[in-house]
Amino acid sequence: MPLTGEVTPGETFYCPHCGALYAVTHSRLPVRDSDIAKCVVCGVIMDERKSTTVMIYKLVHRPEDA
């Protein structure tokens, strides 16, 4: 079941469209920037933000039907 709400750094995240499992960490930028995270399995945007904190998504497991 996909997680809902904001992704907390250090947690797992499921793509709300296909269910791919990601490990999520974060990194700080010196200036505010735009960041879009797309699922590498289905291509749907999972997260979009404009911040000095960038979320890093690492694919852990593809869904069975992908």
Coordinates of N, CA and C in Angstrom, one line a residue:
M1 N 0.8 -1.2 0.0 CA 0.0 0.0 0.0 C 0.9 1.2 0.0
P2 N 0.7 2.2 -0.9 CA 1.5 3.4 -1.0 C 1.4 4.3 0.3
L3 N 2.5 4.9 0.7 CA 2.5 5.8 1.8 C 1.8 7.1 1.3
T4 N 1.2 7.8 2.2 CA 0.6 9.1 1.9 C 1.2 10.2 2.7
G5 N 1.2 11.4 2.2 CA 1.7 12.6 2.9 C 3.2 12.8 2.5
E6 N 3.8 13.7 3.2 CA 5.2 14.1 2.9 C 6.2 12.9 3.2
V7 N 7.2 12.8 2.4 CA 8.2 11.7 2.6 C 9.2 12.2 3.7
T8 N 9.4 11.4 4.7 CA 10.4 11.7 5.7 C 11.7 11.1 5.4
P9 N 12.8 11.9 5.4 CA 14.1 11.4 5.1 C 14.5 10.1 5.8
G10 N 15.1 9.2 5.2 CA 15.5 7.9 5.8 C 14.4 6.9 5.8
E11 N 13.3 7.1 5.2 CA 12.2 6.2 5.1 C 12.1 5.5 3.8
T12 N 11.1 4.6 3.6 CA 10.8 4.0 2.3 C 9.6 4.8 1.7
F13 N 9.5 4.6 0.4 CA 8.4 5.3 -0.3 C 8.0 4.4 -1.4
Y14 N 6.6 4.2 -1.6 CA 6.1 3.5 -2.7 C 5.5 4.4 -3.7
C15 N 5.9 4.3 -5.0 CA 5.3 5.1 -6.0 C 3.8 4.9 -6.0
P16 N 3.0 6.0 -5.9 CA 1.6 5.9 -5.8 C 0.9 5.3 -7.1
H17 N 1.7 5.3 -8.2 CA 1.1 4.8 -9.5 C 1.3 3.3 -9.7
C18 N 2.6 2.9 -9.5 CA 2.9 1.5 -9.9 C 3.3 0.6 -8.7
G19 N 3.6 1.3 -7.5 CA 4.0 0.5 -6.3 C 5.4 0.2 -6.2
A20 N 6.3 0.8 -7.0 CA 7.8 0.5 -6.9 C 8.2 1.0 -5.5
L21 N 9.1 0.3 -4.9 CA 9.6 0.7 -3.6 C 10.9 1.4 -3.7
Y22 N 11.0 2.6 -3.0 CA 12.2 3.4 -3.0 C 12.7 3.6 -1.6
A23 N 14.1 3.8 -1.5 CA 14.7 4.2 -0.2 C 14.9 5.7 -0.4
V24 N 14.5 6.5 0.6 CA 14.6 8.0 0.4 C 15.6 8.6 1.4
T25 N 16.5 9.4 0.9 CA 17.4 10.2 1.7 C 17.3 11.6 1.3
H26 N 18.0 12.5 1.9 CA 18.0 13.9 1.5 C 19.3 14.5 1.5
S27 N 19.5 15.6 0.7 CA 20.7 16.4 0.6 C 20.4 17.8 0.6
R28 N 21.3 18.6 1.1 CA 21.1 20.1 1.2 C 21.8 20.8 0.1
L29 N 21.2 21.8 -0.5 CA 21.8 22.6 -1.5 C 22.1 24.0 -0.9
P30 N 23.1 24.7 -1.4 CA 23.4 26.0 -0.9 C 22.3 27.1 -1.2
V31 N 21.6 26.9 -2.3 CA 20.6 27.8 -2.8 C 19.3 27.0 -3.1
R32 N 18.2 27.7 -3.1 CA 16.9 27.1 -3.3 C 16.8 26.7 -4.8
D33 N 16.3 25.5 -5.1 CA 16.3 25.0 -6.4 C 15.0 24.1 -6.6
S34 N 14.6 23.9 -7.9 CA 13.5 23.1 -8.2 C 14.0 21.6 -8.4
D35 N 13.1 20.7 -7.9 CA 13.5 19.3 -8.0 C 12.2 18.5 -8.3
I36 N 12.3 17.6 -9.3 CA 11.2 16.7 -9.7 C 11.8 15.3 -9.6
A37 N 11.1 14.4 -8.9 CA 11.4 13.0 -8.9 C 10.4 12.2 -9.7
K38 N 10.9 11.5 -10.7 CA 10.0 10.7 -11.5 C 10.4 9.2 -11.2
C39 N 9.4 8.4 -11.2 CA 9.5 6.9 -11.0 C 10.3 6.4 -12.2
V40 N 11.4 5.6 -11.9 CA 12.1 5.0 -13.0 C 11.4 3.8 -13.6
V41 N 10.4 3.3 -13.0 CA 9.6 2.2 -13.5 C 8.5 2.6 -14.4
C42 N 7.6 3.6 -13.9 CA 6.5 4.0 -14.7 C 6.6 5.4 -15.3
G43 N 7.5 6.2 -14.8 CA 7.7 7.6 -15.4 C 6.8 8.6 -14.8
V44 N 6.0 8.3 -13.8 CA 5.1 9.3 -13.2 C 5.8 10.1 -12.2
I45 N 5.5 11.4 -12.1 CA 6.1 12.3 -11.1 C 5.7 11.9 -9.7
M46 N 6.7 11.6 -8.8 CA 6.4 11.1 -7.5 C 6.4 12.3 -6.5
D47 N 7.3 13.3 -6.8 CA 7.5 14.4 -5.9 C 8.0 15.6 -6.6
E48 N 7.6 16.8 -6.3 CA 8.0 18.0 -6.9 C 8.1 19.1 -5.8
R49 N 9.3 19.7 -5.7 CA 9.4 20.8 -4.7 C 10.4 21.8 -5.1
K50 N 10.4 22.9 -4.5 CA 11.3 24.0 -4.7 C 11.9 24.4 -3.3
S51 N 13.1 23.9 -3.0 CA 13.6 24.0 -1.7 C 15.1 23.8 -1.7
T52 N 15.7 24.1 -0.6 CA 17.2 23.8 -0.4 C 17.4 22.3 -0.1
T53 N 16.4 21.6 0.3 CA 16.5 20.2 0.6 C 16.0 19.4 -0.6
V54 N 16.9 18.5 -1.1 CA 16.6 17.7 -2.3 C 16.4 16.2 -1.8
M55 N 15.2 15.6 -2.1 CA 15.0 14.2 -1.8 C 15.6 13.3 -2.8
I56 N 16.3 12.3 -2.4 CA 17.0 11.4 -3.3 C 16.3 10.0 -3.2
Y57 N 15.7 9.6 -4.3 CA 15.0 8.3 -4.3 C 15.9 7.2 -5.0
K58 N 16.1 6.1 -4.3 CA 16.8 5.0 -4.9 C 15.9 3.8 -5.0
L59 N 15.8 3.3 -6.2 CA 14.9 2.1 -6.4 C 15.4 0.9 -5.7
V60 N 14.5 0.3 -4.9 CA 14.9 -0.8 -4.1 C 14.2 -2.1 -4.7
H61 N 13.0 -2.0 -5.1 CA 12.3 -3.1 -5.6 C 11.2 -2.7 -6.7
R62 N 11.2 -3.4 -7.8 CA 10.2 -3.1 -8.8 C 9.0 -3.9 -8.5
P63 N 7.8 -3.4 -8.8 CA 6.6 -4.2 -8.6 C 6.6 -5.4 -9.5
E64 N 5.8 -6.4 -9.1 CA 5.8 -7.7 -9.8 C 5.3 -7.6 -11.2
D65 N 4.4 -6.7 -11.5 CA 3.8 -6.6 -12.8 C 4.4 -5.5 -13.7
A66 N 5.6 -5.0 -13.3 CA 6.3 -4.0 -14.1 C 7.2 -4.6 -15.1

